[in-house]
PDB file of C-alpha atoms in Angstrom:
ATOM      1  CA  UNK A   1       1.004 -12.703  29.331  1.00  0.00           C
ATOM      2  CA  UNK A   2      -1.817 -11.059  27.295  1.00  0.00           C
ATOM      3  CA  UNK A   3      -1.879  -7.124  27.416  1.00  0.00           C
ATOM      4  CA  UNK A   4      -5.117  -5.108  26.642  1.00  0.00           C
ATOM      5  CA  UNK A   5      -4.374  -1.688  25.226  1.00  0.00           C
ATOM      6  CA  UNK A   6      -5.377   1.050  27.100  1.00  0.00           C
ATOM      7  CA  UNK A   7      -8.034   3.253  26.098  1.00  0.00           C
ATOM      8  CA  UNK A   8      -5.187   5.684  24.764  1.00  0.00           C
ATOM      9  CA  UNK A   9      -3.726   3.343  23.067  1.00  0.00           C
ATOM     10  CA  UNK A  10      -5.540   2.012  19.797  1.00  0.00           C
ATOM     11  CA  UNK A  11      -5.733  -1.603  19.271  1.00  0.00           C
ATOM     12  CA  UNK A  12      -3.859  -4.291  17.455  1.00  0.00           C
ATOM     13  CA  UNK A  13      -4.395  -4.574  13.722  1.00  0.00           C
ATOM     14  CA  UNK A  14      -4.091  -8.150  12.647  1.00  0.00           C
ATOM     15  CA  UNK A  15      -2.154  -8.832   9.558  1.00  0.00           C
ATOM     16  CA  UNK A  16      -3.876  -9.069   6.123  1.00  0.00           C
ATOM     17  CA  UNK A  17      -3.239 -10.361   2.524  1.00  0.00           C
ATOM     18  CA  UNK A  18      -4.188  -8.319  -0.241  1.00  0.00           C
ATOM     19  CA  UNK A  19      -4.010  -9.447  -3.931  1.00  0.00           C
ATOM     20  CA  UNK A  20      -1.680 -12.096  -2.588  1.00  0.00           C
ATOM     21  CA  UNK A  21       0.813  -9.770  -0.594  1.00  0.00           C
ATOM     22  CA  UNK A  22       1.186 -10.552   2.808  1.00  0.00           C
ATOM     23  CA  UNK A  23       0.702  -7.601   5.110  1.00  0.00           C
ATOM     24  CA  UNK A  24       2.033  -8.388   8.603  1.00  0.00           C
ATOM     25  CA  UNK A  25       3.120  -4.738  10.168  1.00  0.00           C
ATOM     26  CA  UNK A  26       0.300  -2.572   9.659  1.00  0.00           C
ATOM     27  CA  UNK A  27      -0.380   0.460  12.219  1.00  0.00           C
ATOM     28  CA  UNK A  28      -2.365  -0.177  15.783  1.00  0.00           C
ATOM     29  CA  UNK A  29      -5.910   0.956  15.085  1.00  0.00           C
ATOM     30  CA  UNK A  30      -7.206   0.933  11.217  1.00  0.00           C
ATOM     31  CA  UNK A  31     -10.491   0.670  10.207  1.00  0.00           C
ATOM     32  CA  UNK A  32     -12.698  -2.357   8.645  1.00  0.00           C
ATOM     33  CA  UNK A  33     -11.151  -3.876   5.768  1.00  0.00           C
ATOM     34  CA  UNK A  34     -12.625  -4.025   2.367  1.00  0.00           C
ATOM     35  CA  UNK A  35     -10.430  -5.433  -0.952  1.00  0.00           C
ATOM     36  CA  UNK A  36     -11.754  -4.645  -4.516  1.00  0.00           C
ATOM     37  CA  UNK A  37      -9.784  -6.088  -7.807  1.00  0.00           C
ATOM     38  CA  UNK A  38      -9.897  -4.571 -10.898  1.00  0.00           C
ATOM     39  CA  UNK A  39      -8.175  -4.640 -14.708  1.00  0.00           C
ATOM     40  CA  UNK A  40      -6.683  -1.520 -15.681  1.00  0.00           C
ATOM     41  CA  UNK A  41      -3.891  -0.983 -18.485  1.00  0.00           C
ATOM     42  CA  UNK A  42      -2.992  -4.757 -19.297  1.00  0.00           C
ATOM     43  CA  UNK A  43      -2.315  -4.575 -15.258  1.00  0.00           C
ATOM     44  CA  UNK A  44      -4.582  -6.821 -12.293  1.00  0.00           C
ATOM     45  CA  UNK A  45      -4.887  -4.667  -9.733  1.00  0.00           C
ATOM     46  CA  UNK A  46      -5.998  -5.386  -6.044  1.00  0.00           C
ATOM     47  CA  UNK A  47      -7.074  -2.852  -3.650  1.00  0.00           C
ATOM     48  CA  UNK A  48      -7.557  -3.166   0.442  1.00  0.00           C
ATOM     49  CA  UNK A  49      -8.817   0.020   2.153  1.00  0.00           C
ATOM     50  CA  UNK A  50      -9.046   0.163   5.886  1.00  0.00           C
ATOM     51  CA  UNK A  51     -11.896   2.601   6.482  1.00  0.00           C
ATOM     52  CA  UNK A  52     -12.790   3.967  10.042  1.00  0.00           C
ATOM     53  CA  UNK A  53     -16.197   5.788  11.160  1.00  0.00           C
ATOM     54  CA  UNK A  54     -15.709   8.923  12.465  1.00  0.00           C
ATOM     55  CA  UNK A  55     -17.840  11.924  13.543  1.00  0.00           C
ATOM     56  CA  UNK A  56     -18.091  13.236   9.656  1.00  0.00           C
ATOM     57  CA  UNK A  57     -19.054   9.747   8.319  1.00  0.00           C
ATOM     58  CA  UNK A  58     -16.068   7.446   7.724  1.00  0.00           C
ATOM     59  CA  UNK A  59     -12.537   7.838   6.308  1.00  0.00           C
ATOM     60  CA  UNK A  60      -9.495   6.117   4.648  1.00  0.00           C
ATOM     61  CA  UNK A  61      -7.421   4.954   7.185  1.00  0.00           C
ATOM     62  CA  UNK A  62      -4.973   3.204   4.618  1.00  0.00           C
ATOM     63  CA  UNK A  63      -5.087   1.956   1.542  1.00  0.00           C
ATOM     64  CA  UNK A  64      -2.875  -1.265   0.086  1.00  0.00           C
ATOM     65  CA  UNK A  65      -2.837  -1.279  -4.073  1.00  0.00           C
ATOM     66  CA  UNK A  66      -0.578  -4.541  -5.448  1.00  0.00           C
ATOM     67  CA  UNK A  67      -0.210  -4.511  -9.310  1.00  0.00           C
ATOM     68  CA  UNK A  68       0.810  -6.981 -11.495  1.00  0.00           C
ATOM     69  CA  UNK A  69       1.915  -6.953 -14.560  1.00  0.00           C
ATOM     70  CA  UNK A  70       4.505  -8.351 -17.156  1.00  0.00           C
ATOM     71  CA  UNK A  71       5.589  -4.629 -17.942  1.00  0.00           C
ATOM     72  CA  UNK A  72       6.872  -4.174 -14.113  1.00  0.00           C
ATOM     73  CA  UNK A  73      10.463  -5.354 -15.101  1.00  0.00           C
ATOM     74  CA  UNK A  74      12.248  -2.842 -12.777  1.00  0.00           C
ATOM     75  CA  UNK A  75      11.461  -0.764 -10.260  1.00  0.00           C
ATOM     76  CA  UNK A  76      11.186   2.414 -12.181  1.00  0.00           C
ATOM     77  CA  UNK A  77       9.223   1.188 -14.650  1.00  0.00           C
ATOM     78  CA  UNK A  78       6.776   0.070 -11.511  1.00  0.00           C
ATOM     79  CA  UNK A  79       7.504   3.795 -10.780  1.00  0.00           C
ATOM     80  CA  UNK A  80       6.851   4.983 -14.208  1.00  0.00           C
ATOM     81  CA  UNK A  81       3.316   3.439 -14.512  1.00  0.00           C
ATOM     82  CA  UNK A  82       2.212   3.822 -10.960  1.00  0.00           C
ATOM     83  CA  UNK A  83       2.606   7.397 -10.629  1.00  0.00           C
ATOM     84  CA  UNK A  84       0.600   8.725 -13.553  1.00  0.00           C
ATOM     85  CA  UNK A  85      -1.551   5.999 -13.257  1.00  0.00           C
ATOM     86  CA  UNK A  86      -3.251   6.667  -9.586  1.00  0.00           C
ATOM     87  CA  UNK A  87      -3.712  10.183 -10.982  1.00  0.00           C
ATOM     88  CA  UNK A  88      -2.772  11.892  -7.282  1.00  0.00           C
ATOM     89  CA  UNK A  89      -2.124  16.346  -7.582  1.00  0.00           C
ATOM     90  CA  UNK A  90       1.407  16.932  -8.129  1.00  0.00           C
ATOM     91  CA  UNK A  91       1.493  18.704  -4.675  1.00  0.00           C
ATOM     92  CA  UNK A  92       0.859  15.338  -3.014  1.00  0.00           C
ATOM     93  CA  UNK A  93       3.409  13.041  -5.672  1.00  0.00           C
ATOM     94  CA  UNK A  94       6.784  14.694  -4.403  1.00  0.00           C
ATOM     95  CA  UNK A  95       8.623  10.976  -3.659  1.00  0.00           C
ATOM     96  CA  UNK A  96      11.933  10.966  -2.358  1.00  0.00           C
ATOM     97  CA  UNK A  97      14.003   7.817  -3.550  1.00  0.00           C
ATOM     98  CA  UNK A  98      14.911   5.434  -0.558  1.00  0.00           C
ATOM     99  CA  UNK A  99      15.348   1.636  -0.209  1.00  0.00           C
ATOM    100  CA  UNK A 100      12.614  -1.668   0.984  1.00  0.00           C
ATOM    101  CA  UNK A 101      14.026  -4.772   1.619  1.00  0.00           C
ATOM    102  CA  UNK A 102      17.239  -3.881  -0.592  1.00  0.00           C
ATOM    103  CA  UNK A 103      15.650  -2.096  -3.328  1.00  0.00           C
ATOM    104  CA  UNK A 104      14.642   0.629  -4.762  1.00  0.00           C
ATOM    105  CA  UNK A 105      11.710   2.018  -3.137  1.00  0.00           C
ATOM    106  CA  UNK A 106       9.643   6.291  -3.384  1.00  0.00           C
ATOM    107  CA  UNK A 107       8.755   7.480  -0.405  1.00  0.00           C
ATOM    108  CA  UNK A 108       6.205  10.706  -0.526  1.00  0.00           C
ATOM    109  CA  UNK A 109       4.930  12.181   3.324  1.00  0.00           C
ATOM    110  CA  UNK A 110       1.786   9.696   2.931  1.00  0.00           C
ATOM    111  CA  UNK A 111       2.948   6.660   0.715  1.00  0.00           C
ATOM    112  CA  UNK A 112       5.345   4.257   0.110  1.00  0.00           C
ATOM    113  CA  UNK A 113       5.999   1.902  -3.296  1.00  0.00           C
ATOM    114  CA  UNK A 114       8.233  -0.219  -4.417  1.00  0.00           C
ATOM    115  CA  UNK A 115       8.589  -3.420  -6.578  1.00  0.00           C
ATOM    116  CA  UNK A 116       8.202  -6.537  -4.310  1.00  0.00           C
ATOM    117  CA  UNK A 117       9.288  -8.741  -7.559  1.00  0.00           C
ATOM    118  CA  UNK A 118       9.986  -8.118 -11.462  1.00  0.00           C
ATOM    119  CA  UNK A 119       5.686  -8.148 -12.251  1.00  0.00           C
ATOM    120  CA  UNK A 120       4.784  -7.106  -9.211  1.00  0.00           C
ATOM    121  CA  UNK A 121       4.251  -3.898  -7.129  1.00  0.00           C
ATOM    122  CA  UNK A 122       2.759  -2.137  -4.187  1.00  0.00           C
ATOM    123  CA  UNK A 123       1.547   1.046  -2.772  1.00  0.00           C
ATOM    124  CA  UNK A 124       0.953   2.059   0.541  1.00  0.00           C
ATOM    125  CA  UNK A 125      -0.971   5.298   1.148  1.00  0.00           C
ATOM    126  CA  UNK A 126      -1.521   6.189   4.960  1.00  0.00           C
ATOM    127  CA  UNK A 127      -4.259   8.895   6.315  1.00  0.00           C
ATOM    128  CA  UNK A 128      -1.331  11.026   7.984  1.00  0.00           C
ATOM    129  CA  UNK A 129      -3.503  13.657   9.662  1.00  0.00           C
ATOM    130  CA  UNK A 130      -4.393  10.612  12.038  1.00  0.00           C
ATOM    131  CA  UNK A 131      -1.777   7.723  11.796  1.00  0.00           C
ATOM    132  CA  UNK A 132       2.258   8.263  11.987  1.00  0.00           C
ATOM    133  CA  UNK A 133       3.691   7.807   8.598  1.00  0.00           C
ATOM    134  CA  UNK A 134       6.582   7.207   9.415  1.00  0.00           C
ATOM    135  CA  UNK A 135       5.494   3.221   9.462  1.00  0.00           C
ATOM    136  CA  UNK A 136       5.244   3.068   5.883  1.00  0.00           C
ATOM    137  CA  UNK A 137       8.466   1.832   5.759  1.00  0.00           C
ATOM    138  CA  UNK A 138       8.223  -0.847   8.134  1.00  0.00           C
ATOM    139  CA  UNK A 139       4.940  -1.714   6.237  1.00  0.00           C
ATOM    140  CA  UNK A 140       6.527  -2.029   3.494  1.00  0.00           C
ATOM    141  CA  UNK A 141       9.916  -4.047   4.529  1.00  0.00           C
ATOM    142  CA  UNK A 142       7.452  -6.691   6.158  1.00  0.00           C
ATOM    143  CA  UNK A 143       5.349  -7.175   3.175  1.00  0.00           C
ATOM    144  CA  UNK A 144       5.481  -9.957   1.087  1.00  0.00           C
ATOM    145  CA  UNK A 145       4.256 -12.285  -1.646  1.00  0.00           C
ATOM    146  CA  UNK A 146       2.333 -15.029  -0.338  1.00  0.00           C
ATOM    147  CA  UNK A 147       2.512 -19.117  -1.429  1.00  0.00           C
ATOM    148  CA  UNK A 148      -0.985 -18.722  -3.390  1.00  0.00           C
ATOM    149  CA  UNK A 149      -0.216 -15.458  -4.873  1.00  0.00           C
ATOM    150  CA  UNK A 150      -3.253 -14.116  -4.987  1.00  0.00           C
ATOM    151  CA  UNK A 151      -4.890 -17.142  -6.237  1.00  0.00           C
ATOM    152  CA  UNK A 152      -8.898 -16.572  -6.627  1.00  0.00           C
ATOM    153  CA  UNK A 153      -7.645 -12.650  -7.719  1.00  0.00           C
ATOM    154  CA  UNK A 154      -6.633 -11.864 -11.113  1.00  0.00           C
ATOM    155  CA  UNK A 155      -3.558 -12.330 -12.536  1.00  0.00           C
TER     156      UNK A 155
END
């Protein structure tokens, strides 16, 4: 039996891979996708933003970032680069220690990261004026590396 969401109720978004992280619980009704990958720091980093249109022009719904690099041999040192790195006002960078799929993860009221392996790492940042972010967990637990690994992104 196929449902249709109401008109309440936002649709479906399909999974997505990003920088060759598999993405299979992300929240009903984000945006058009867009992924960018870039070289910053000795790290390859992809980016997927989900990007709505609303009545001021069009906003971040969420936004995926997967990192990889040798240096990422623990979590905290994911932590340790991540943090300064995406630059983000100290207000908004309060992250509270928790767990993703057994390990260590930081959990701040619009983003959740976490080493998915030793070299790589992810960030999820959620628009949480307009979507619950309290998924970011659940985002996170069902995310993971896929077979190609990003092949065709860099490395």
């Amino acid at each position: 039996m196929t449902t249709t969401p109401s008109p309440t109720s936002p649709a479906a978004t399909p999974p997505a891979e990003v920088g060759g992280v598999a993405l299979s619980q992300l929240p009903a009704g984000l945006g058009a996708l867009s992924v960018f990958d870039s070289e910053d720091d000795d790290a390859q980093i992809s980016t997927g933003v989900w990007e709505s249109t609303v009545p001021e022009g069009s906003a971040v719904d969420l936004s995926v970032t997967v990192v990889r690099s040798d240096r990422f041999t623990t979590p905290e040192a994911f932590h340790d680069w991540v943090v300064p790195w995406q630059e983000r006002p100290a207000e908004e960078a309060v992250y509270e220690q928790t767990t993703v799929g057994g390990g260590t993860a930081w959990l701040a009221k619009d983003q959740v990261l976490w080493l998915i392996r030793p070299g790589l790492g992810a960030s999820v940042t959620i628009d949480a004026k307009r979507f619950d972010a309290t998924t970011l967990p659940q985002v996170a637990e069902a995310a993971h590396e896929t077979a190609s690994g990003g092949a065709g992104a860099p490395k």
